[in-house]
PDB file of N, CA and C in Angstrom:
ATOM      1  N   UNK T   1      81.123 151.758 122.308  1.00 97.00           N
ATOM      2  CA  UNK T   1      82.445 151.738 122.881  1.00 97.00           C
ATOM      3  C   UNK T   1      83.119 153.084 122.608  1.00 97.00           C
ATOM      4  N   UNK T   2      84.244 153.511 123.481  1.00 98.00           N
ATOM      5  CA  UNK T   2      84.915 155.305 123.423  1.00 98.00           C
ATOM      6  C   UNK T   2      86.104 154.866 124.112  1.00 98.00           C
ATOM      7  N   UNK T   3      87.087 155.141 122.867  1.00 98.00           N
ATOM      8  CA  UNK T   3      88.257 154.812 123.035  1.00 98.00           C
ATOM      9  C   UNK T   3      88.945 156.227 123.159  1.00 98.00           C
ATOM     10  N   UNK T   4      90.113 156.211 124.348  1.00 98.00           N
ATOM     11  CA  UNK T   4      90.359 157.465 124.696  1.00 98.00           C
ATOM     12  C   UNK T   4      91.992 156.957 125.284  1.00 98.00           C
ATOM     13  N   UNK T   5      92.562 158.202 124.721  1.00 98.00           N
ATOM     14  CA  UNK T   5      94.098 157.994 124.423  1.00 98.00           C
ATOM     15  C   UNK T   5      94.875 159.165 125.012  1.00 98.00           C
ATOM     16  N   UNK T   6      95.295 158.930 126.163  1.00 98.00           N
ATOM     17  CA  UNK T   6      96.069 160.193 127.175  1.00 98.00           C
ATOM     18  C   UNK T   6      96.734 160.647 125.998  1.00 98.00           C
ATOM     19  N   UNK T   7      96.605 161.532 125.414  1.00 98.00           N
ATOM     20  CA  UNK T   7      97.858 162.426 124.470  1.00 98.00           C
ATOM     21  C   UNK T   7      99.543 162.964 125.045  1.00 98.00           C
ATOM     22  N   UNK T   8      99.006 162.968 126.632  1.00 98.00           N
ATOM     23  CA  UNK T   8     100.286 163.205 127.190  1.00 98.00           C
ATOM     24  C   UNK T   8     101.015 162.325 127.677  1.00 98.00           C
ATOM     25  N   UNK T   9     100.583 161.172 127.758  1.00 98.00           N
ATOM     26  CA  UNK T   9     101.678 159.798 128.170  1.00 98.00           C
ATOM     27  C   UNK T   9     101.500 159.200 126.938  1.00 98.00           C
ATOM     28  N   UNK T  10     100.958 159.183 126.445  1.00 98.00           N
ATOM     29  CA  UNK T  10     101.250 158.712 124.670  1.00 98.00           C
ATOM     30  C   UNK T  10     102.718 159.156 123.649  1.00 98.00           C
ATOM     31  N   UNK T  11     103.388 158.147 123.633  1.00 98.00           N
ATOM     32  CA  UNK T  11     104.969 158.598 123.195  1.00 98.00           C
ATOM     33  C   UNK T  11     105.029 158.009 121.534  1.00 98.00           C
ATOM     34  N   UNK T  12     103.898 157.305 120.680  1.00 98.00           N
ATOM     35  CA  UNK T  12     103.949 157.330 119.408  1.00 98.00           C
ATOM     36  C   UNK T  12     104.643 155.891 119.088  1.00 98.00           C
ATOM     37  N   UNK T  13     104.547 154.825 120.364  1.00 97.00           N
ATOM     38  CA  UNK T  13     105.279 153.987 119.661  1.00 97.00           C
ATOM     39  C   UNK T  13     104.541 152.809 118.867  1.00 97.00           C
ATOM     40  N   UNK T  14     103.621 152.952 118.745  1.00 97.00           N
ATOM     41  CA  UNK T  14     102.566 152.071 117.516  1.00 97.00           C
ATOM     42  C   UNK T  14     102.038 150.861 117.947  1.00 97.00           C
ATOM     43  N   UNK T  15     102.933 150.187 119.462  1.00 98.00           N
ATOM     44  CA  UNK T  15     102.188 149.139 119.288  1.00 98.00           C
ATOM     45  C   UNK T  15     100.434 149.095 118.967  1.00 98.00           C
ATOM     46  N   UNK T  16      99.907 149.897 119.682  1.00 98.00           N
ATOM     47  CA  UNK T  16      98.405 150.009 119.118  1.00 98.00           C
ATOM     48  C   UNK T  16      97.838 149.834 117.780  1.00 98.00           C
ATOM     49  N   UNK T  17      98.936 150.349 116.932  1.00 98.00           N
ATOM     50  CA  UNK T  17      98.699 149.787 115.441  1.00 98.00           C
ATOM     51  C   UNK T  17      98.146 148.999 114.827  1.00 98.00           C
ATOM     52  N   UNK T  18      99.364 148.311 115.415  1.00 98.00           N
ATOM     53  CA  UNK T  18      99.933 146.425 115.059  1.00 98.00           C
ATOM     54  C   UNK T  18      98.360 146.535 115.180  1.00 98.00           C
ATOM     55  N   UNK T  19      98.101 146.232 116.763  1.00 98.00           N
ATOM     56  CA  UNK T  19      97.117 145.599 117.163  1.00 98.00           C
ATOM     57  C   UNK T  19      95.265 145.882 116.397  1.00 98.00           C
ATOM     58  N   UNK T  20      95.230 146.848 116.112  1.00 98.00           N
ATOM     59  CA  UNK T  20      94.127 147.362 115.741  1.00 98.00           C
ATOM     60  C   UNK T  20      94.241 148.829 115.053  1.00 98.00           C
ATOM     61  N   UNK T  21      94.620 148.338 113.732  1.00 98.00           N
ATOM     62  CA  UNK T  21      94.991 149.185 112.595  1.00 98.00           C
ATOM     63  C   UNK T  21      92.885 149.686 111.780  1.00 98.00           C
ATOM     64  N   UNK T  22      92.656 149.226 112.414  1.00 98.00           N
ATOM     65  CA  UNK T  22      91.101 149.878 111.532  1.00 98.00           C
ATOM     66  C   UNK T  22      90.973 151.043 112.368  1.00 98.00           C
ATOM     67  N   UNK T  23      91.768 151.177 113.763  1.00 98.00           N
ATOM     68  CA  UNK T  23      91.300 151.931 115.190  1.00 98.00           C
ATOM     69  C   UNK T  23      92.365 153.193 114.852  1.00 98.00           C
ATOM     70  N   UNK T  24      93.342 152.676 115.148  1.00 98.00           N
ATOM     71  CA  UNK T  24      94.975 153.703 115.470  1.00 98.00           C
ATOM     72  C   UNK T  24      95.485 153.471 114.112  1.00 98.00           C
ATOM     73  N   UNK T  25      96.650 154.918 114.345  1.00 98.00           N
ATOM     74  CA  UNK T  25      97.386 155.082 112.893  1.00 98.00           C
ATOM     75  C   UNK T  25      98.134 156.399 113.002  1.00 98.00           C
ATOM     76  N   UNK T  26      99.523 156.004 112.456  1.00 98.00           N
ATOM     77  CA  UNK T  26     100.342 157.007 112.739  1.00 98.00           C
ATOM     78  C   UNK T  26     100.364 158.130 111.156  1.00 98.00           C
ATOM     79  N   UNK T  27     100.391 159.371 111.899  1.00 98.00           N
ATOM     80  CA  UNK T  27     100.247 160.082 110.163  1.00 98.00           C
ATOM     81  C   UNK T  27     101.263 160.347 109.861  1.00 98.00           C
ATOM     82  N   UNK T  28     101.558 161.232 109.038  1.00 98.00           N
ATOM     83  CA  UNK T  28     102.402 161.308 107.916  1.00 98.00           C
ATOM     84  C   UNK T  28     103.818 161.775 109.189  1.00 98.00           C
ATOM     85  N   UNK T  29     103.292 163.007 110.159  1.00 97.00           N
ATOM     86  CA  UNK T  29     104.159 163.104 111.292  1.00 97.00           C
ATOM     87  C   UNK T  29     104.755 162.481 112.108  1.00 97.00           C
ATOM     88  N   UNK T  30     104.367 161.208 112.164  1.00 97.00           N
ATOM     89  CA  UNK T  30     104.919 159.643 112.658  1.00 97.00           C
ATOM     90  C   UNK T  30     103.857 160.160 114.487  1.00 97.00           C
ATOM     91  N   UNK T  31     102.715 160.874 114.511  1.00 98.00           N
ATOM     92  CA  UNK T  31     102.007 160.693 115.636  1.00 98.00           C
ATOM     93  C   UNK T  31     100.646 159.895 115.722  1.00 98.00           C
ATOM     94  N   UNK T  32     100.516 159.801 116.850  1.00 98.00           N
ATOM     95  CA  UNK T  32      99.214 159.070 116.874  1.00 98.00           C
ATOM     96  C   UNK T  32      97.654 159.528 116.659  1.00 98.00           C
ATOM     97  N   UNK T  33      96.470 158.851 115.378  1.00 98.00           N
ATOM     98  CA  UNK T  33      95.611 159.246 115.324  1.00 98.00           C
ATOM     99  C   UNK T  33      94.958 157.768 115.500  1.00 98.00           C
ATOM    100  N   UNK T  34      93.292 158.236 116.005  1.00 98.00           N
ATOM    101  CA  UNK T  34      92.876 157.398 116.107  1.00 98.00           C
ATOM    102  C   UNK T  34      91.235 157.595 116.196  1.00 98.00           C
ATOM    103  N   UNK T  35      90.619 156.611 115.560  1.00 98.00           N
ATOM    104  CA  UNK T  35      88.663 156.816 115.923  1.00 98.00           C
ATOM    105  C   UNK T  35      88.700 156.423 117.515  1.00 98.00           C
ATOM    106  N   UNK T  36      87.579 157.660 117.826  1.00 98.00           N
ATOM    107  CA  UNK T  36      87.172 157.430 119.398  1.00 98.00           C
ATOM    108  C   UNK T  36      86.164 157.089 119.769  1.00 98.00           C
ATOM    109  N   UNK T  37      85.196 156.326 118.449  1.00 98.00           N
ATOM    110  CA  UNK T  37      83.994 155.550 118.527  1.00 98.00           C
ATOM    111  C   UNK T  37      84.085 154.641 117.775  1.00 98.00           C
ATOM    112  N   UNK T  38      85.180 153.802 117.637  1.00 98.00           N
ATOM    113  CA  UNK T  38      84.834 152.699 116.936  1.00 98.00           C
ATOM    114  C   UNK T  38      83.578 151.646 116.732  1.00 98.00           C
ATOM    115  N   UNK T  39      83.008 150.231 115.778  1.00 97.00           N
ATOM    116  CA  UNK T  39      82.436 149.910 116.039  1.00 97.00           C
ATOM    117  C   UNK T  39      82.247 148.807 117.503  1.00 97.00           C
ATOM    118  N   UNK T  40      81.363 148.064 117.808  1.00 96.00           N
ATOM    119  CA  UNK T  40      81.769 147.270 118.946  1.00 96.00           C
ATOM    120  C   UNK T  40      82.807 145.937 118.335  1.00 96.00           C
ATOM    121  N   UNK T  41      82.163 145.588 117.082  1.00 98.00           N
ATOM    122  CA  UNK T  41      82.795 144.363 116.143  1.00 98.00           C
ATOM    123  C   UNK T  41      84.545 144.205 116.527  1.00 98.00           C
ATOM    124  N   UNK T  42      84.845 145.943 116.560  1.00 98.00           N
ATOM    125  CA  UNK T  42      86.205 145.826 117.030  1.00 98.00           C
ATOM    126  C   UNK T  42      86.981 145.807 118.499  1.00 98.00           C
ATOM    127  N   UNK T  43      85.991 145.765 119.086  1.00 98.00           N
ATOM    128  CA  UNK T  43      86.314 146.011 120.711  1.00 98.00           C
ATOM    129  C   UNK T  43      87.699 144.608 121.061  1.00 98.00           C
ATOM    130  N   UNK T  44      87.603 143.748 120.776  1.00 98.00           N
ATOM    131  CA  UNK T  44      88.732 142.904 120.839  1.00 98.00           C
ATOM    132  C   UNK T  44      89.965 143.406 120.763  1.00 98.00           C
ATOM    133  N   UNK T  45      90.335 143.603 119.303  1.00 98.00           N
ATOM    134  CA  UNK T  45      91.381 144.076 118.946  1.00 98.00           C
ATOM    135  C   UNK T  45      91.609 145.550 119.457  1.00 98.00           C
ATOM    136  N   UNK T  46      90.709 146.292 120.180  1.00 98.00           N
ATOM    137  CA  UNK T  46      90.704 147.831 120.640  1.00 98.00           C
ATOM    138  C   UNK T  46      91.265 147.541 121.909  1.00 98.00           C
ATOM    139  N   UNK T  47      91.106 146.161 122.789  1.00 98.00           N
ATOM    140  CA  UNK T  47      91.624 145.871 124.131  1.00 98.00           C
ATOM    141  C   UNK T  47      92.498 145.433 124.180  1.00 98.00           C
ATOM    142  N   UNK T  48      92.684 144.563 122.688  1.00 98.00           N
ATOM    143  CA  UNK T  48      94.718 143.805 122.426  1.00 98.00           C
ATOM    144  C   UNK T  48      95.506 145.346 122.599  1.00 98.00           C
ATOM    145  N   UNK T  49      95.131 146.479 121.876  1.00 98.00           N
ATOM    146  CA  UNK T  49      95.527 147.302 121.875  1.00 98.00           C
ATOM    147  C   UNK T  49      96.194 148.353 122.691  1.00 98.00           C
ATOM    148  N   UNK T  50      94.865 148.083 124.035  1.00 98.00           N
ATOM    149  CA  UNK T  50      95.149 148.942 125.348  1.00 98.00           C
ATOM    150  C   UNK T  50      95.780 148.413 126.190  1.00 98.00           C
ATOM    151  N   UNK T  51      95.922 146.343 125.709  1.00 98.00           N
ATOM    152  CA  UNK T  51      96.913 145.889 126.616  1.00 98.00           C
ATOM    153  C   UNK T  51      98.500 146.237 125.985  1.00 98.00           C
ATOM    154  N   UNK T  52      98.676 146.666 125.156  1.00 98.00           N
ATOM    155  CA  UNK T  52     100.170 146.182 124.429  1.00 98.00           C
ATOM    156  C   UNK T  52     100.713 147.408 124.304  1.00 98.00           C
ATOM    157  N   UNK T  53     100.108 148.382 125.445  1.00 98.00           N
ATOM    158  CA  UNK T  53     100.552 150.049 124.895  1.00 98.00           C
ATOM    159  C   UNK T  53     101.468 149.723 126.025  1.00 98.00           C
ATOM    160  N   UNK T  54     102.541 150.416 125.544  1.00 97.00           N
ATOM    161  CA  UNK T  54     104.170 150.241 126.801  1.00 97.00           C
ATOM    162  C   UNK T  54     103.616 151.266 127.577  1.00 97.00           C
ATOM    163  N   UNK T  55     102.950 152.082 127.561  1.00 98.00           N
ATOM    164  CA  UNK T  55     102.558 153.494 128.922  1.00 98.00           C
ATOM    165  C   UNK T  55     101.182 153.704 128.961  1.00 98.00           C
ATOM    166  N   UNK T  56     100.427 152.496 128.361  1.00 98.00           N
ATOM    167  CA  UNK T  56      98.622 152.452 129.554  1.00 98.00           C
ATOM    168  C   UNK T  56      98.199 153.728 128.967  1.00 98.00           C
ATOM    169  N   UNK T  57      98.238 153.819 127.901  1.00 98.00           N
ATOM    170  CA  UNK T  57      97.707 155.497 127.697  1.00 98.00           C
ATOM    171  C   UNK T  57      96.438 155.167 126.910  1.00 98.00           C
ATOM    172  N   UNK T  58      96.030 154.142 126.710  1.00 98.00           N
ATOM    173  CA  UNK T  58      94.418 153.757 126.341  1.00 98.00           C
ATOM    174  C   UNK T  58      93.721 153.019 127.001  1.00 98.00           C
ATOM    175  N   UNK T  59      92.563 153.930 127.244  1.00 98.00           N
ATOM    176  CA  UNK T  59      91.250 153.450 128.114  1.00 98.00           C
ATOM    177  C   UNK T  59      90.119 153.152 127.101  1.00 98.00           C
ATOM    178  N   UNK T  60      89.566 151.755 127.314  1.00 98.00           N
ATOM    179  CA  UNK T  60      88.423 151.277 126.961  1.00 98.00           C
ATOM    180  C   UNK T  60      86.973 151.587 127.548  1.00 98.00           C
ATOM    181  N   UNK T  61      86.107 152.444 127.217  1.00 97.00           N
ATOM    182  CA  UNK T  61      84.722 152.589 127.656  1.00 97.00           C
ATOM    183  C   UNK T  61      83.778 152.156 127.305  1.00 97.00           C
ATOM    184  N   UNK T  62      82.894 151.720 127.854  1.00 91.00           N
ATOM    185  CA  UNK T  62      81.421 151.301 127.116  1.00 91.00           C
ATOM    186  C   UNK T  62      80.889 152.616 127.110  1.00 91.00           C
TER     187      UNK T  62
END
């Protein structure tokens, strides 16, 4: 799975977090970091994730 996160419609507001905190994580700058190969184990919570983003700025790939 390749999780991929428009950096430019990405505005930092965390829901992705919530959702899948092993994945996303805001640093010390309050921006968004995140693994872009997670395992598959997490693909669930990687898609709660891409649904609950207020601006669609994460795409799920196989």
């Amino acid at each position: 799975m390749k999780v991929i996160v428009d950096m430019d419609k990405c505005q930092d507001h965390g829901q992705c977090v919530f959702a899948a905190p092993e994945v996303f994580r805001l640093n010390e700058a309050g921006h968004l970091e995140y693994e872009s190969a997670p395992g598959d184990a997490l693909r669930d919570a990687v898609e709660e994730a891409a649904d609950v983003c207020p601006l669609q700025a994460i795409t799920v790939e196989d």
